[in-house]
Tab-separated table of C-alpha atoms in Angstrom:
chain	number	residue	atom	x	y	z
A	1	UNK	CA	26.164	9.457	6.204
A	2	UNK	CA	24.856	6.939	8.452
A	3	UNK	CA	22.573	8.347	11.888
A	4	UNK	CA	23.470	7.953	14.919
A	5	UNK	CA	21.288	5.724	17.019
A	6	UNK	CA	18.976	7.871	18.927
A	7	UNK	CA	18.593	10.077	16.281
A	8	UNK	CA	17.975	7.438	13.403
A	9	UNK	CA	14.813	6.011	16.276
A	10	UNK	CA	13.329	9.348	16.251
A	11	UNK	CA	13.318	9.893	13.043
A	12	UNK	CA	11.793	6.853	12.266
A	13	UNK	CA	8.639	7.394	14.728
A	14	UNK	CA	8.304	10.909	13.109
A	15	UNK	CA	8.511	9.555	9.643
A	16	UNK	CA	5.703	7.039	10.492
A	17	UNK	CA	3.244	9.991	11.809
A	18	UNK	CA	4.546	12.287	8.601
A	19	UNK	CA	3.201	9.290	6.350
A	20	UNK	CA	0.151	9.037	7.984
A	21	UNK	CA	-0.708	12.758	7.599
A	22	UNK	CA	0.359	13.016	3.991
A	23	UNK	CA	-1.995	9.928	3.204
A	24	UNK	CA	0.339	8.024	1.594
A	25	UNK	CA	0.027	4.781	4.318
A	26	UNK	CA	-2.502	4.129	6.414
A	27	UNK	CA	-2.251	2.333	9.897
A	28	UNK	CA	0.910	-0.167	10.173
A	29	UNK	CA	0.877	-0.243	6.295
A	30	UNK	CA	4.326	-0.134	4.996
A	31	UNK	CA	7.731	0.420	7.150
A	32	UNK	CA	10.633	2.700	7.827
A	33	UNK	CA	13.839	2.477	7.861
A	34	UNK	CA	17.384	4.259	8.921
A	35	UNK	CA	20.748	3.329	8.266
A	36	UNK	CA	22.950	3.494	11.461
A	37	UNK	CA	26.151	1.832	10.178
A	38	UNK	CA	27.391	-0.045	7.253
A	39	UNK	CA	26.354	-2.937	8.819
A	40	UNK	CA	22.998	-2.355	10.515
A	41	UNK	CA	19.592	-0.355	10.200
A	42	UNK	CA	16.860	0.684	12.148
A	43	UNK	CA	13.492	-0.438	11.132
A	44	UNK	CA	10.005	-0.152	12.427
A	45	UNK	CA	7.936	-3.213	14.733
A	46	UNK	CA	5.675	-5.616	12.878
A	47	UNK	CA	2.091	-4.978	13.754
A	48	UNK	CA	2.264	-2.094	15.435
A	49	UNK	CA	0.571	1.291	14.881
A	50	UNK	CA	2.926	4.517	14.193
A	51	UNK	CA	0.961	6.512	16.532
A	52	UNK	CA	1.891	4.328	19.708
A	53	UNK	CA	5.791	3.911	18.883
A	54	UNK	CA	8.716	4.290	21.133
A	55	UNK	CA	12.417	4.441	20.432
A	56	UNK	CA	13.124	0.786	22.065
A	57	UNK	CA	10.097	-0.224	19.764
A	58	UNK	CA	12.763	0.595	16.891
A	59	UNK	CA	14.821	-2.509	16.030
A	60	UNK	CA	18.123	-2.505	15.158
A	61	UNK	CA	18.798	-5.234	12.170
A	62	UNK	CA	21.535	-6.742	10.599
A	63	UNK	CA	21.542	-5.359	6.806
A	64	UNK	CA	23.477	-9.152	5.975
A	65	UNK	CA	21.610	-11.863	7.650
A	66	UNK	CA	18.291	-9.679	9.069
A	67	UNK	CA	19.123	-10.893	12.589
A	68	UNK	CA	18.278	-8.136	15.277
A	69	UNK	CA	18.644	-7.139	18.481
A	70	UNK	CA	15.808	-7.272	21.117
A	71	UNK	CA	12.580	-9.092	21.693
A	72	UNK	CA	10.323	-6.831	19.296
A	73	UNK	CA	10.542	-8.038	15.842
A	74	UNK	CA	11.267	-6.066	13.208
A	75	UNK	CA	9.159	-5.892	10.146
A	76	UNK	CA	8.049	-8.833	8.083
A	77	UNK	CA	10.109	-6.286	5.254
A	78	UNK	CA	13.257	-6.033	6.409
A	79	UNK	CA	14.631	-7.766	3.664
A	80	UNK	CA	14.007	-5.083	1.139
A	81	UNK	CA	15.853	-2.699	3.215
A	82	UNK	CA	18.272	-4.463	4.007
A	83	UNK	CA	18.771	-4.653	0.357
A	84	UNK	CA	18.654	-1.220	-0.756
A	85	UNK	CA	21.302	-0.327	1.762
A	86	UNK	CA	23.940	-3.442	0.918
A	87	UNK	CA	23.186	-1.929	-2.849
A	88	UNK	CA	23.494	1.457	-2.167
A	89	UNK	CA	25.766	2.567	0.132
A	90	UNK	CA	24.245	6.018	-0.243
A	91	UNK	CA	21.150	5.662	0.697
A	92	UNK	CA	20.582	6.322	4.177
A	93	UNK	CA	16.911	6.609	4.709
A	94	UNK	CA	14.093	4.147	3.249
A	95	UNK	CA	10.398	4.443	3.318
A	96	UNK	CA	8.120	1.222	2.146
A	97	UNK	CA	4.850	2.822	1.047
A	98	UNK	CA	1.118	1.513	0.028
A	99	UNK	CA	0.763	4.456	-1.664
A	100	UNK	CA	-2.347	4.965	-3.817
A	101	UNK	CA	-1.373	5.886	-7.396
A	102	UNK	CA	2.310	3.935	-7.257
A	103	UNK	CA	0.177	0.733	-5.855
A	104	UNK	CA	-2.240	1.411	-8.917
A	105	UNK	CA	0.591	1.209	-11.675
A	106	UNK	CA	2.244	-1.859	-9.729
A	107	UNK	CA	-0.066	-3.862	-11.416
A	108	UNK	CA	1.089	-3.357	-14.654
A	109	UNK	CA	4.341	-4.854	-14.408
A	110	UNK	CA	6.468	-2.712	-16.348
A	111	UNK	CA	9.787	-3.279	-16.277
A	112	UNK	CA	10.447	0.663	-16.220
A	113	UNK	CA	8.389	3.497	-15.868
A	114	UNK	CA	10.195	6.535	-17.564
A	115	UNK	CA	10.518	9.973	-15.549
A	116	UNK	CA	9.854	13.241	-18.110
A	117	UNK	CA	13.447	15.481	-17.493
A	118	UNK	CA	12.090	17.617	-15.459
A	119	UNK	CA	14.246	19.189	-13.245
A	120	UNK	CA	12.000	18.204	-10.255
A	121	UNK	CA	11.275	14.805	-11.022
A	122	UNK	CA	14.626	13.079	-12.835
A	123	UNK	CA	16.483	15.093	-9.685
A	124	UNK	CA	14.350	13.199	-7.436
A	125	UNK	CA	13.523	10.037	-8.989
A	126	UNK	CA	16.566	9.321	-11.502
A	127	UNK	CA	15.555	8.542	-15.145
A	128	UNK	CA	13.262	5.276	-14.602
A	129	UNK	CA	11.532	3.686	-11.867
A	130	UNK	CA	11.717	0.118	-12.183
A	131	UNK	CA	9.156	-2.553	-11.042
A	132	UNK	CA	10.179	-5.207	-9.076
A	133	UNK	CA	8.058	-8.984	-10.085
A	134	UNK	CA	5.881	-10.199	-7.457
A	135	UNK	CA	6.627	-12.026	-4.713
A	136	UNK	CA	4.677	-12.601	-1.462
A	137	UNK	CA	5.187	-10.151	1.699
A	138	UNK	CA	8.607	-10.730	3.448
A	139	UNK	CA	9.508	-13.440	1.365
A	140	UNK	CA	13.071	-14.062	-0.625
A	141	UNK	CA	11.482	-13.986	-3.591
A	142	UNK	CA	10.010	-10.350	-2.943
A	143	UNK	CA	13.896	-9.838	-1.951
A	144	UNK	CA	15.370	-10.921	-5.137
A	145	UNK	CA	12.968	-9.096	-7.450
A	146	UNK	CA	14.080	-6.218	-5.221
A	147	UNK	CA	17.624	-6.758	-5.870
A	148	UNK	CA	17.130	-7.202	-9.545
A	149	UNK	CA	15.421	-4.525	-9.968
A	150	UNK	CA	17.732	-1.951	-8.014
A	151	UNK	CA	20.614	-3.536	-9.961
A	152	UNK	CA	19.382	-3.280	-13.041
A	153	UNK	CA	18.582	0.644	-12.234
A	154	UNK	CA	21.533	1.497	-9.971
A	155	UNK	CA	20.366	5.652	-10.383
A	156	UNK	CA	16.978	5.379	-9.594
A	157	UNK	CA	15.422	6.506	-6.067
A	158	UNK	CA	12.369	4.843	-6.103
A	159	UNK	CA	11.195	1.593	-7.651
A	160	UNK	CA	7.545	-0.132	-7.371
A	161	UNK	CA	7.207	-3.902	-6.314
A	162	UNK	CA	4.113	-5.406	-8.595
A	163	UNK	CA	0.755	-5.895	-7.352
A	164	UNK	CA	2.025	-4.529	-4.127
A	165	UNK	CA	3.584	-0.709	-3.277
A	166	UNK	CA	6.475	0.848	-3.660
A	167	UNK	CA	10.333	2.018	-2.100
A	168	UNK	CA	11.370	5.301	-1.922
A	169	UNK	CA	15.475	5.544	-0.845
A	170	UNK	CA	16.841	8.677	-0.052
A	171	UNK	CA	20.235	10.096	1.097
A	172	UNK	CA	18.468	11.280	4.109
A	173	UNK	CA	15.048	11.385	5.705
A	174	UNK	CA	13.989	14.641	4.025
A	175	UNK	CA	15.121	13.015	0.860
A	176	UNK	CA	13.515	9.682	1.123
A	177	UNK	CA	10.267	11.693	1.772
A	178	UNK	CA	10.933	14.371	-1.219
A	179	UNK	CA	11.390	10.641	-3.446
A	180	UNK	CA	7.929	9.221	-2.174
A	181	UNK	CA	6.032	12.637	-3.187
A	182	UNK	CA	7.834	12.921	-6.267
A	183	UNK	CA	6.579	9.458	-7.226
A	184	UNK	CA	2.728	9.561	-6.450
A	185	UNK	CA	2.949	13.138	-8.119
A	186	UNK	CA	3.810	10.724	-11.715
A	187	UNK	CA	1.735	8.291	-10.456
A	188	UNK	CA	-0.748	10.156	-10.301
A	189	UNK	CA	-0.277	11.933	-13.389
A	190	UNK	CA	0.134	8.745	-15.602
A	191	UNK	CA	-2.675	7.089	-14.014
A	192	UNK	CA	-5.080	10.178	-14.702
A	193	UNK	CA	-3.481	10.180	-18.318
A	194	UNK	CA	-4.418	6.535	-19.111
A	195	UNK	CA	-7.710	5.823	-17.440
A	196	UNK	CA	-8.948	9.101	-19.828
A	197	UNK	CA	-7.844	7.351	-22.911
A	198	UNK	CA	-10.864	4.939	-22.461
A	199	UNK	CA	-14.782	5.752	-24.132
A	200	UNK	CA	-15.844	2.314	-23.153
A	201	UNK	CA	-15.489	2.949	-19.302
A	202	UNK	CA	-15.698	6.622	-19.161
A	203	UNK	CA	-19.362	6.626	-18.410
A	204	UNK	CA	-18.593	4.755	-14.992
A	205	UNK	CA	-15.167	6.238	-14.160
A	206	UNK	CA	-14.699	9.190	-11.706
A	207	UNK	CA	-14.976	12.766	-12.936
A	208	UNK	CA	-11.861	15.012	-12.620
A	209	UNK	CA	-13.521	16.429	-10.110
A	210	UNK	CA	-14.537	13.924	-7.895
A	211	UNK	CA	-10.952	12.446	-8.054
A	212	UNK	CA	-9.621	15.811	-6.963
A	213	UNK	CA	-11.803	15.758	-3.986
A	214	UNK	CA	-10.915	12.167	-2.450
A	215	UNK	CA	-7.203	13.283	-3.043
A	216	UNK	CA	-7.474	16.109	-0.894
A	217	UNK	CA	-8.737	13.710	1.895
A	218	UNK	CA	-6.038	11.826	1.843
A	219	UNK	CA	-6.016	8.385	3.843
A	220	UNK	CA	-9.709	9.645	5.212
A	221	UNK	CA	-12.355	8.621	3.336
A	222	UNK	CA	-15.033	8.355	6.268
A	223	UNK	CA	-16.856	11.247	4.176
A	224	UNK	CA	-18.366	8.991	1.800
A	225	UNK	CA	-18.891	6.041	4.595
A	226	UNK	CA	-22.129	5.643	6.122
A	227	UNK	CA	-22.480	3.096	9.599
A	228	UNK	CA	-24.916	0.509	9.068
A	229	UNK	CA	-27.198	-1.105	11.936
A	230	UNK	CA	-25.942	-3.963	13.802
A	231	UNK	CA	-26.772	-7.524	11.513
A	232	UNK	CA	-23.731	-8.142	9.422
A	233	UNK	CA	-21.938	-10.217	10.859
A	234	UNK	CA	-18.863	-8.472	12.337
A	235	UNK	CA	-18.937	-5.515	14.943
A	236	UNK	CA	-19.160	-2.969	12.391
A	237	UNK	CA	-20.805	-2.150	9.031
A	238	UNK	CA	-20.466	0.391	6.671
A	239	UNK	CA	-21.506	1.504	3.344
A	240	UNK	CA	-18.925	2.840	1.268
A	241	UNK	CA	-19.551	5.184	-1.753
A	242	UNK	CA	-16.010	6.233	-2.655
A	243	UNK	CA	-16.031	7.020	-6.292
A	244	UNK	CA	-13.687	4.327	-7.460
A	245	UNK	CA	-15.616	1.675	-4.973
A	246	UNK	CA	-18.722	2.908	-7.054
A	247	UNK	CA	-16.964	2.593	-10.703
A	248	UNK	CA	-15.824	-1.004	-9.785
A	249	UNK	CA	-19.023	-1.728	-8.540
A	250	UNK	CA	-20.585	-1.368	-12.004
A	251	UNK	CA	-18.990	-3.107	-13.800
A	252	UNK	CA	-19.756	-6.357	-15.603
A	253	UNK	CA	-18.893	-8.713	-13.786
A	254	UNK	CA	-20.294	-10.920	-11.012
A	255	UNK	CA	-17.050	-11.219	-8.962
A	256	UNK	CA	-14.005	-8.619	-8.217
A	257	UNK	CA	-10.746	-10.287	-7.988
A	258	UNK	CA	-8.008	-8.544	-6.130
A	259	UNK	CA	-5.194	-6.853	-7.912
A	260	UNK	CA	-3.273	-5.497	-5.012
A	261	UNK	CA	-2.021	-7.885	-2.263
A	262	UNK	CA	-3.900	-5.694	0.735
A	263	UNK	CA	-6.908	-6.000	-0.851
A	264	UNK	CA	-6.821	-9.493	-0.768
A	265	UNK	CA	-5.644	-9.768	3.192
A	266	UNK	CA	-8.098	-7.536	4.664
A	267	UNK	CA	-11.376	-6.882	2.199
A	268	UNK	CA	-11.334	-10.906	0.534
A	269	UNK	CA	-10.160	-12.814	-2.373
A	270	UNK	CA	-13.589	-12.760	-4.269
A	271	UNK	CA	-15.730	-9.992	-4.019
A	272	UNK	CA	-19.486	-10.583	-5.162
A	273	UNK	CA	-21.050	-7.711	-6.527
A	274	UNK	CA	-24.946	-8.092	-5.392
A	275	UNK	CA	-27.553	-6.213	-6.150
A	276	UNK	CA	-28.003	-2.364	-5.005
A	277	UNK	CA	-31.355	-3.681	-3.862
A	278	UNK	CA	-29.587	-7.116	-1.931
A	279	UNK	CA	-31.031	-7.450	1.555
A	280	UNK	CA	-29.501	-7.849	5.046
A	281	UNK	CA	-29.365	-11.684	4.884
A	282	UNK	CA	-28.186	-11.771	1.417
A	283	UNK	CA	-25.162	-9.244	2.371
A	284	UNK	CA	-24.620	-11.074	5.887
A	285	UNK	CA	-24.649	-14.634	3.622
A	286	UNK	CA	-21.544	-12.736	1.394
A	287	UNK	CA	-19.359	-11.747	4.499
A	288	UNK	CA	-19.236	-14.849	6.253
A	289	UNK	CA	-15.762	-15.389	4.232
A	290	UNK	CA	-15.035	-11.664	3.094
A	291	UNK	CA	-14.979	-8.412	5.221
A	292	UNK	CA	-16.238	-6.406	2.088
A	293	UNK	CA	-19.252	-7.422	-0.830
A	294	UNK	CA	-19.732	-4.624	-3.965
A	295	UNK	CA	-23.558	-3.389	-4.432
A	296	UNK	CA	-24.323	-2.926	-8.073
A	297	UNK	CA	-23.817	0.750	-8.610
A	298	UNK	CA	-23.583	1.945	-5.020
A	299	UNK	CA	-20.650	0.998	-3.733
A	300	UNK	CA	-19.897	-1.191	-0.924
A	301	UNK	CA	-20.206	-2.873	2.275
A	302	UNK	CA	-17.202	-2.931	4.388
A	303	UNK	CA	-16.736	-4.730	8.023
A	304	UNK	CA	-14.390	-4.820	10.612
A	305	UNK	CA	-13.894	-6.047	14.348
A	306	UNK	CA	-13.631	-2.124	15.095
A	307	UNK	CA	-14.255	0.998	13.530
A	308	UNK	CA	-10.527	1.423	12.747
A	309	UNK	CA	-11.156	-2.199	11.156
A	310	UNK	CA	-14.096	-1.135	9.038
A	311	UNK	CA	-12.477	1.895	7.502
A	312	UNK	CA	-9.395	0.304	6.762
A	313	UNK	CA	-11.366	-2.156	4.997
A	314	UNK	CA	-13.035	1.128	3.020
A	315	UNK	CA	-9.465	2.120	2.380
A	316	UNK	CA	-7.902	-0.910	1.078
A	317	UNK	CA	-11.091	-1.414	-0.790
A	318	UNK	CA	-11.058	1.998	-2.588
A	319	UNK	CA	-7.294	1.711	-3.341
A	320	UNK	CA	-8.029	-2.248	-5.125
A	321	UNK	CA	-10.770	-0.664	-6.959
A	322	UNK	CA	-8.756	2.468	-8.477
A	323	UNK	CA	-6.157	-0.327	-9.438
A	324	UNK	CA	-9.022	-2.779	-10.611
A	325	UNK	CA	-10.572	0.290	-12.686
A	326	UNK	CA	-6.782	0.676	-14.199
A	327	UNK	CA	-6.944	-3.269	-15.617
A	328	UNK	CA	-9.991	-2.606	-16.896
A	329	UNK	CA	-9.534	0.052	-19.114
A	330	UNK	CA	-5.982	-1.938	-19.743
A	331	UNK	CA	-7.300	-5.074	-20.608
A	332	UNK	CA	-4.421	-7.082	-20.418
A	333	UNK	CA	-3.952	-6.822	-16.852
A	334	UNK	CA	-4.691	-10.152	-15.017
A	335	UNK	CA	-5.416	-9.848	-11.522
A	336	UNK	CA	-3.507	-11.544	-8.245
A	337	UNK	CA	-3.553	-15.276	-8.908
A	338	UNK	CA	-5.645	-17.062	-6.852
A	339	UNK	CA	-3.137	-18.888	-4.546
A	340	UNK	CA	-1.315	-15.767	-3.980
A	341	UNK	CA	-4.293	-13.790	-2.891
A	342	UNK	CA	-5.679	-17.198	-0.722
A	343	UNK	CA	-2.122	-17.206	1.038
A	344	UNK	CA	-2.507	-13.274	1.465
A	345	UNK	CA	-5.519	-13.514	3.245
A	346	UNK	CA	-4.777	-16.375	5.495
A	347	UNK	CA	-1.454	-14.798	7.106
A	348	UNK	CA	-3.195	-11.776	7.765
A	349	UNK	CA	-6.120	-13.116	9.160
A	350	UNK	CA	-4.210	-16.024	11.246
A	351	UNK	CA	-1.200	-14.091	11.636
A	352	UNK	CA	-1.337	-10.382	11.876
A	353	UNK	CA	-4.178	-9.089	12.547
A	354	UNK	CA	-3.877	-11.048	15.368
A	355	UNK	CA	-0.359	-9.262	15.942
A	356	UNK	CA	-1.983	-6.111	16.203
A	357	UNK	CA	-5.224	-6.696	18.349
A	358	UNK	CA	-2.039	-7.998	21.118
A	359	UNK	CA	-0.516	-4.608	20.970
């Protein structure tokens, strides 16, 4: 059953702050959604943080052609609710998530990821989640993988987009969020399952028990971040040693590629891994195109405009690393193609990140 207006805004603001407190976005990552009719949703502002929404900031779209209502525009994303709700005339609520294990197994590219039939999870999830093919932010494209994909599993809740996140769609807001926890719980499970079934990087990889640790921070990691003096080039410095930052940063390689879209708009398309001993210069020389550079075995320097900007490069970072530590042990993962990851960064750099610093 569709909400009504005011109700379907408010629910929408509190589902953004409920996301950021579970940890499964961070900032503006990801969107909301609420269906108010058959013929139009609510959905949340491009570029603009959860904490600072108000209802008018909520935009009412069109679920057929996208157009809205107002001067704020609605997310770059619209499209791929606006597709789950002319699929599914069920589904009432939709949450668009950057969450950290579901973003990991995006880059595999299975068509389906089987559920076990449990009671909790197949309840929840339906008997598959399938993975939408890649296709840039907003775009048709990303819209048409979307719509294949939900077609093709017409009972399933959740589905991942590749190299990107995932969509949770629920009968309801507590649903939508019950089908977003269900999924990083398997996530999370599958992920631990397969990184464990390699001896040639299990030397490098986090312990058990240093992955249970950074879970239970959530979307904080400023625990393992340490502020650097002034010297590098933007505002703010700081070295990360986040245990997946640290795997990825030995391995053996001279260059980490990104496998997740975000890592490619806000840490950098290449990442050098320099030295642990690499000097200021050296790591100022490396940042001049990239807010982040990998220090052999001791993590890595992230940079940002702001502090909120530094961290969120530490985030994204961390996240592309657990998913780059993933296609490792894989091997027959290939990372973001070149021109994809070049076209990420540039629109967030020219386009949105401007967005936000406006708001």
């Amino acid at each position: 059953m569709a909400y009504k207006l005011e109700e379907a805004r408010r629910l929408v603001i509190r589902a953004g702050l409920e996301l950021l407190q579970s940890g499964l976005i961070a900032r503006t990552w990801g969107n909301i959604s609420a269906r108010i009719s058959d013929t139009q949703f609510v959905i949340t502002p491009s570029g603009r943080a959860y904490e600072d929404l108000t209802p008018d900031q909520i935009v009412i779209t069109n679920i057929t052609d996208g157009s809205y209502e107002g001067a704020v525009k609605p997310s770059s994303e619209k499209w791929i609710h606006a597709d789950a709700y002319r699929l599914r005339p069920d589904v009432n609520f939709v949450i668009h998530t950057h969450q950290n294990y579901a973003s990991a197994l995006s880059i595999l590219g299975e068509q389906t990821m089987e559920v076990p039939k449990t009671q909790e999870l197949s309840a929840l999830l339906g008997p598959e989640v399938p993975t939408a093919a890649y296709g840039p932010n907003g775009s048709q494209e990303l819209s048409q993988n979307v719509i294949h994909a939900i077609t093709r599993c017409p009972s399933s809740s959740a589905l991942l987009m590749a190299n990107h996140g995932a969509e949770c769609m629920g009968t309801s807001y507590e649903n939508a969020f019950a089908v977003a926890h269900a999924l990083e719980k398997l996530s999370k499970a599958r992920y631990r399952s397969m990184i464990r079934m390699s001896l040639a990087y299990g030397l490098i990889l986090p312990t058990d028990a240093q992955i249970d640790e950074e879970d239970t921070r959530g979307s904080d990691l400023s625990g393992y971040c340490e502020f650097l003096p002034d010297g590098y080039g933007e505002a703010f410095a700081v070295l990360s040693s986040a245990p997946f930052t640290v795997a990825a940063s030995k391995i053996a390689v001279p260059v980490l590629y990104p496998y997740i879209d975000d890592q490619a708009q806000i840490a950098g398309t290449d990442l050098p891994i320099l030295s642990q001993d690499a000097n200021a210069a050296e790591i100022s020389e490396a940042l001049k195109t990239r807010n982040a550079v990998l220090l052999r075995g001791k993590g890595a320097v992230c940079t940002g405009a702001s502090r909120e900007d530094a961290f969120a490069a530490v985030m994204v970072l961390e996240k592309g690393c657990r998913a780059a530590m993933l296609a490792r042990v894989r091997g027959d993962v290939a990372p973001l193609s070149a021109a994809h990851a070049e076209a990420d960064r540039t629109a967030y750099v020219t386009s949105y990140s401007k967005l936000k610093d406006e708001k």
